XYZ file of C-alpha atoms in Angstrom:
355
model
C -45.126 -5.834 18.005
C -41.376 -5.515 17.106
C -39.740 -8.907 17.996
C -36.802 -8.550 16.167
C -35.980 -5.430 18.206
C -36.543 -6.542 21.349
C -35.311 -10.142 21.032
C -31.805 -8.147 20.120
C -32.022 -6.249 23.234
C -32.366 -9.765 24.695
C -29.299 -10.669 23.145
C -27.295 -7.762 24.353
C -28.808 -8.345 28.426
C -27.457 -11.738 27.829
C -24.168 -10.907 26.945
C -24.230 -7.917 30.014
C -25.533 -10.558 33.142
C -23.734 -13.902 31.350
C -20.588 -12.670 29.224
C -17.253 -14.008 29.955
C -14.140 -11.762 29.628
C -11.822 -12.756 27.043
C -8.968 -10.890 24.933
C -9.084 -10.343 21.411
C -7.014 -9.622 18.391
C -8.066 -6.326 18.332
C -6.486 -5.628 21.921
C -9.830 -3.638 23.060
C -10.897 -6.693 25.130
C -14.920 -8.550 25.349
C -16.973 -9.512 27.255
C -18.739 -12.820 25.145
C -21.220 -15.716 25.283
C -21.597 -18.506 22.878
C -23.865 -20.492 20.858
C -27.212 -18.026 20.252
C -29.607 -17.545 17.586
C -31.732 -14.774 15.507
C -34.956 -15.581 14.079
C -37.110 -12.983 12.148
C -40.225 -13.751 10.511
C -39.795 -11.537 7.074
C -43.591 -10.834 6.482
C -43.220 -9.035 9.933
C -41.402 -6.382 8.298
C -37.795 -5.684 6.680
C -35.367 -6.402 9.785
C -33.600 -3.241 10.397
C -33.300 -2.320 14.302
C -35.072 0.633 15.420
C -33.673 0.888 18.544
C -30.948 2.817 16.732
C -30.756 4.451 13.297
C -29.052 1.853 10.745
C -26.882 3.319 7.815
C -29.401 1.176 5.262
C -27.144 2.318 2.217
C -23.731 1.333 3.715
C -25.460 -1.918 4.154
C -26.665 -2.153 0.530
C -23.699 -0.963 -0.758
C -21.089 -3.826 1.247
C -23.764 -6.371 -0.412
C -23.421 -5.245 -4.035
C -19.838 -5.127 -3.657
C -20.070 -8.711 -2.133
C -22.346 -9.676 -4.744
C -19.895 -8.078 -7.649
C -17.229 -10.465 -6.604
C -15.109 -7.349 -5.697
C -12.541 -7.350 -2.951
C -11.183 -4.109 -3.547
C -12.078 -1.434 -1.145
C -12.325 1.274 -4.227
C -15.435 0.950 -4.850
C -16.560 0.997 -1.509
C -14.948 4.428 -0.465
C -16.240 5.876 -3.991
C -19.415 5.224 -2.803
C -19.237 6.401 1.156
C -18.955 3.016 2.702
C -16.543 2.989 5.003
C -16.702 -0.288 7.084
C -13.640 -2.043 5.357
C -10.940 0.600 5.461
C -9.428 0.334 8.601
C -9.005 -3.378 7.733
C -7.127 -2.002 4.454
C -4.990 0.337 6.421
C -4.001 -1.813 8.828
C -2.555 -4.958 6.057
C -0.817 -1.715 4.566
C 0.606 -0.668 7.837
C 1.784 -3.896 8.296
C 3.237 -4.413 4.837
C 5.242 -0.891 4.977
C 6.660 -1.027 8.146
C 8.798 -3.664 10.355
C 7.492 -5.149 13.329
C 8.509 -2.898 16.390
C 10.205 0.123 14.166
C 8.035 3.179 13.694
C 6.953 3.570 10.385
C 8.901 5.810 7.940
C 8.283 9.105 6.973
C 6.818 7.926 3.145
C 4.254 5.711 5.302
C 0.706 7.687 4.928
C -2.067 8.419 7.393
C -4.656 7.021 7.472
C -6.991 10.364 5.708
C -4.201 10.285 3.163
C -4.371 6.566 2.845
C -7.948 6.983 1.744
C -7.479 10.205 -0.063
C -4.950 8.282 -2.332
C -7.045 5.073 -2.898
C -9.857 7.674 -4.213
C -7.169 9.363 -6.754
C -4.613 6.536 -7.493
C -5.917 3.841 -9.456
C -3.005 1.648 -8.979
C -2.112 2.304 -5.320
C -5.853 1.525 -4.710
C -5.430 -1.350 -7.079
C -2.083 -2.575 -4.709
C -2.804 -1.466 -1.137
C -6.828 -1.670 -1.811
C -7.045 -5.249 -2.476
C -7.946 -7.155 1.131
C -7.396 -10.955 -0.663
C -9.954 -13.657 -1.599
C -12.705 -12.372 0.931
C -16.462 -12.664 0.112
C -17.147 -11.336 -3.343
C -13.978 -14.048 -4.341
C -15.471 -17.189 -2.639
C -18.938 -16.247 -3.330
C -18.596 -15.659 -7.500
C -15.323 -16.679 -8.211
C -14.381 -20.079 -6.015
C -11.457 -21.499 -7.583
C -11.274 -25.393 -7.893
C -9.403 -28.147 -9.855
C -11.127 -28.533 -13.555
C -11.991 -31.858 -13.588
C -13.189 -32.215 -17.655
C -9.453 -30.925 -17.565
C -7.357 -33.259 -19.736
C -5.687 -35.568 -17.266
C -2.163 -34.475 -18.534
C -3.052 -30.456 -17.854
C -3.754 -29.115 -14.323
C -6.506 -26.200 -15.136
C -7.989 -24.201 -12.316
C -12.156 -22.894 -13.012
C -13.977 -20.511 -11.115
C -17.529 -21.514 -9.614
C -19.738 -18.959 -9.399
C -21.928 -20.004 -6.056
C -24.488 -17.461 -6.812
C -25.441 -17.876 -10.098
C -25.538 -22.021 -9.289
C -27.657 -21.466 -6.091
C -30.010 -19.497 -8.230
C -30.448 -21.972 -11.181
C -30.378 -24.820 -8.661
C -33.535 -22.732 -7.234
C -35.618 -22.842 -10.201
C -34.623 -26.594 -11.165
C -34.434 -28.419 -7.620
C -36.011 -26.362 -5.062
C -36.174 -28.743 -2.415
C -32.889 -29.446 -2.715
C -30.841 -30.018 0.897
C -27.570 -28.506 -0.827
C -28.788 -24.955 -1.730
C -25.670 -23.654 -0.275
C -22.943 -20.763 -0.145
C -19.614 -20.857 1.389
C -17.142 -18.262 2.158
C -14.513 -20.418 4.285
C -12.185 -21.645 1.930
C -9.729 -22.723 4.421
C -6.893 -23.145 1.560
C -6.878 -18.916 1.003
C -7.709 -18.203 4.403
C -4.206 -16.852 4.927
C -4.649 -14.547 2.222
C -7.068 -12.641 3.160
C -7.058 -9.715 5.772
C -9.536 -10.886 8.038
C -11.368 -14.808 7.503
C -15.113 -14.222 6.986
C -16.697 -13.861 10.277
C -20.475 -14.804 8.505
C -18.839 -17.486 6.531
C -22.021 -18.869 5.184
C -25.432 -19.275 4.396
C -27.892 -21.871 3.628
C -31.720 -21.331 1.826
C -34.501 -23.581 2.576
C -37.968 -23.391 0.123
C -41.382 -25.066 0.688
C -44.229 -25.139 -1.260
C -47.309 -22.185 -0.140
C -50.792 -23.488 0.685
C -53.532 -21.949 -0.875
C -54.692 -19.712 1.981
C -50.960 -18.206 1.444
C -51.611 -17.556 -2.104
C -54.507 -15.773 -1.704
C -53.587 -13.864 0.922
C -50.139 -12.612 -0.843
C -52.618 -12.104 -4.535
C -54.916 -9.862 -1.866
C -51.591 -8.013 -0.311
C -50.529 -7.434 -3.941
C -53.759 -6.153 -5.777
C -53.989 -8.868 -8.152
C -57.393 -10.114 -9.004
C -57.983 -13.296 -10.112
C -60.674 -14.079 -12.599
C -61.895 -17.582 -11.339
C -61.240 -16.824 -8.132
C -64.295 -13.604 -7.686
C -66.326 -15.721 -10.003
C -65.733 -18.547 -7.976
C -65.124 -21.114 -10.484
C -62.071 -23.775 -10.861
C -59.043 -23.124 -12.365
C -57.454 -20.513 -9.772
C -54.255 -22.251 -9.694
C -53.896 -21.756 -13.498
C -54.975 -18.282 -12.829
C -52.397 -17.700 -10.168
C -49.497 -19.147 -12.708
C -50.721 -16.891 -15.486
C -50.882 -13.920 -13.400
C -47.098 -14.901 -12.288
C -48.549 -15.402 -8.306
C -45.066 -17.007 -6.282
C -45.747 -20.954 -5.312
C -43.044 -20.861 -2.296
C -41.416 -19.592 -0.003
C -37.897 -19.085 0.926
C -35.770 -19.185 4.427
C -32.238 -18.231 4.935
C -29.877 -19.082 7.355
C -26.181 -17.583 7.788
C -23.508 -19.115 10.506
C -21.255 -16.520 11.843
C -18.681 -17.727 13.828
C -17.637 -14.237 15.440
C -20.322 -11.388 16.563
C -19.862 -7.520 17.286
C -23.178 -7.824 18.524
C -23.485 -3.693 18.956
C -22.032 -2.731 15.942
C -21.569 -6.031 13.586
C -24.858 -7.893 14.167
C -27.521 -5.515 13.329
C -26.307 -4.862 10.155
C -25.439 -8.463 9.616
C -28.757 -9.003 9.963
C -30.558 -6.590 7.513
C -27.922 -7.479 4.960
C -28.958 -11.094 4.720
C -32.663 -10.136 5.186
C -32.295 -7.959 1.563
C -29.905 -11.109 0.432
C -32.977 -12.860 0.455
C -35.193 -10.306 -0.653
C -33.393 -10.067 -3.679
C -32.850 -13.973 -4.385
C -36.618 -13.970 -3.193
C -37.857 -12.214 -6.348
C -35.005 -13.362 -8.519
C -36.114 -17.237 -8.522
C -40.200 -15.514 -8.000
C -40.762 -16.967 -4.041
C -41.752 -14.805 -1.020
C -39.374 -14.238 1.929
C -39.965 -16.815 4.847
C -37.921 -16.439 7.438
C -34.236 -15.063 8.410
C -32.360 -17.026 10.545
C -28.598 -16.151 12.176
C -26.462 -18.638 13.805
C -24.316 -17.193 16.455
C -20.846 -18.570 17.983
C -18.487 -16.086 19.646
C -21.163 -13.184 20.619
C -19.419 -10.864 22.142
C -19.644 -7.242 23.034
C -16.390 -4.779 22.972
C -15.327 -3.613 26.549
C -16.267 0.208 24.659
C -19.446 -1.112 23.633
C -21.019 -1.397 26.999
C -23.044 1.720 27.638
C -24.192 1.986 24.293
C -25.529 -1.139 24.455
C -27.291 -0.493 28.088
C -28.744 2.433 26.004
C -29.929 0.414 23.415
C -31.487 -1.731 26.234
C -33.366 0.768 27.772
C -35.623 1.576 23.895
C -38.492 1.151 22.998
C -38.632 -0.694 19.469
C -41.186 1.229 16.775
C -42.561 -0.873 14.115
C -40.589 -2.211 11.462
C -40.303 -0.523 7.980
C -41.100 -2.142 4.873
C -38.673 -2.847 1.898
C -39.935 -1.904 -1.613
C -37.849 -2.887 -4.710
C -37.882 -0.943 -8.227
C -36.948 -3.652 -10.236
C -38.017 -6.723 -11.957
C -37.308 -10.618 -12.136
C -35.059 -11.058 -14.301
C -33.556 -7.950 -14.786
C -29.858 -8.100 -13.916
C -29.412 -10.581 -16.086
C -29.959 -13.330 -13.266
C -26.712 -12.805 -12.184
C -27.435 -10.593 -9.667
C -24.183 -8.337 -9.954
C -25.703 -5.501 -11.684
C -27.959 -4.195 -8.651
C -28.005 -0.657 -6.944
C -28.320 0.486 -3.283
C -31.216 3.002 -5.389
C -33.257 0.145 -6.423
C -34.458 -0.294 -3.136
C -36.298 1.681 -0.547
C -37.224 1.842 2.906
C -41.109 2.402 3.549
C -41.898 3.918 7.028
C -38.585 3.365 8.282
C -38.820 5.342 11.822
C -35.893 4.663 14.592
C -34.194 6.398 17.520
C -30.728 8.405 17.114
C -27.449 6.955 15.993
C -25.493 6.076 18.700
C -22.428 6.187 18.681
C -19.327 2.846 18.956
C -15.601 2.959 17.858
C -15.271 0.249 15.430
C -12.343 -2.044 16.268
C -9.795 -3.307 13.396
């Protein structure tokens, strides 16, 4: 059965029978609840709703650009993902015009806003750029250089990524594997604060019955193992067979639970696909915690749609690349080197998104 489909459509009832009415900075209004959790066993399938159809590349594409340490919408809109402009529009809106006089004839719409961040590399390089969002806190945190001279104040980047990665391999059961995107001293920079603002892994140590099973899922045949003599676990390293698994676990603090969540969701379930074969573990589980869950006031018959579903079984993700190949940096990815297998859903349907 399809948990993670109906345990969402649990989610939304809640927020329909128990949501409180509340106002929003987006002026389209909510109706929310708070405090609620996602859990989604991986092996049960790549967790992408089929309630509804899901926009898989849009989703892949956000997480590369996350994962670049970009913050520029440019290479989003080259490559059809569209989720951010609004939010661009509406800082350069706000930059171009005063508060409470209509904007002047020079100010663009918002097609020709877009138009010109595809065909001016230095508008889109000005009025493109939405501040130290993800891609800056997640690769490029700046902090005080402490091996600094005392006498010079230097500033060094931290790249969380790449050190939650190494820390993987050396110190797996380490309680700090950790990456933040609320970095409350740029907060005021940025267009919008992180909503998921970020994410913890957990790792544990297979049994043997898990070993075999994943060596029997994968086609690899061990030599001791059929002639059922010792040394399997030397087999298993030689042959490269994973020794853990790995959980993640984002915090969001703020939920468009129709639009926002479900691709929240299969975002951080290929997050930890991808650190899953970078560091050579098997996905565990996925794991979202919820604050402000709220549905838009325009959101609520699409959601009673939703509801009223049946959830089909979940796809499976395959991968067409190796350990090790971006360089363990994990910047050099493409939305093509994955793939959905079986992926079957109901229609789109259809939300405005609110800026």
């Amino acid at each position: 059965m399809n948990k993670l489909d109906k345990d969402y459509q649990k989610l939304l009832q809640d927020i329909l029978e128990n949501g409180t009415e509340k106002s929003d900075r987006t002026g389209t209004g909510t109706i929310s609840v708070f405090g609620r959790q996602i859990r989604h066993n991986m092996q049960d399938g790549f967790p992408l709703l089929t309630t509804k159809r899901m926009a898989v590349k849009t989703c892949m594409t956000e997480l590369k650009w996350f994962l670049k340490g970009d913050t520029n919408i440019k290479y989003l809109v080259d490559n059809k993902c569209n989720i951010w402009n609004g939010d661009a529009y509406k800082a350069y809106l706000g930059k171009e015009t005063t508060p409470g006089i209509p904007p002047h004839d020079h100010v663009l719409s918002y097609d020709q806003f877009i138009e010109k961040i595809k065909t001016d590399d230095e508008f889109a390089k000005k009025w493109g750029e939405l501040g130290p969002i993800y891609g800056k806190q997640w690769r490029k945190w700046e902090s005080d250089d402490t091996d600094a001279p005392r006498y010079e104040h230097c500033k060094k980047d931290i790249d969380q990524i790449q050190n939650l990665i190494n820390e993987l391999k050396t110190n797996p059961d380490s309680r700090r594997l950790m990456v933040s995107a609320w970095n409350v001293g740029e907060l005021n920079e940025m267009v919008l604060p992180p909503c998921h603002y970020g994410f913890q892994v957990y790792t544990r140590e297979l049994s043997l019955k898990e070993r075999r099973k994943w060596c029997k899922d994968n086609g690899v045949v061990l030599e001791h193992l059929e002639a059922g003599l010792e040394n399997e676990e030397d087999d298993m390293r030689a042959c490269g067979v994973p020794s853990r698994a790995i959980s993640l676990m984002w915090n969001q603090r703020s939920v468009d639970t129709f639009l926002g969540l479900p691709f929240n969701i299969a975002s951080y379930g290929l997050l930890l696909e991808i650190i899953a074969k970078e560091v050579n573990m098997i996905p565990d589980e996925l794991i979202g915690n919820l604050g402000d869950v709220h549905l838009y006031s325009n959101h609520l018959e699409q959601a009673k749609e939703q509801i009223g579903r049946e959830p089909m079984q979940l796809p499976k993700l395959g991968m067409d690349y190796r350990e090790g190949e971006y360089n363990k940096n994990l910047k050099d990815f493409t939305p093509d080197d994955f793939y959905l297998i079986n992926y079957q859903s109901h229609p789109t349907i259809k939300a405005p998104l609110s800026n």
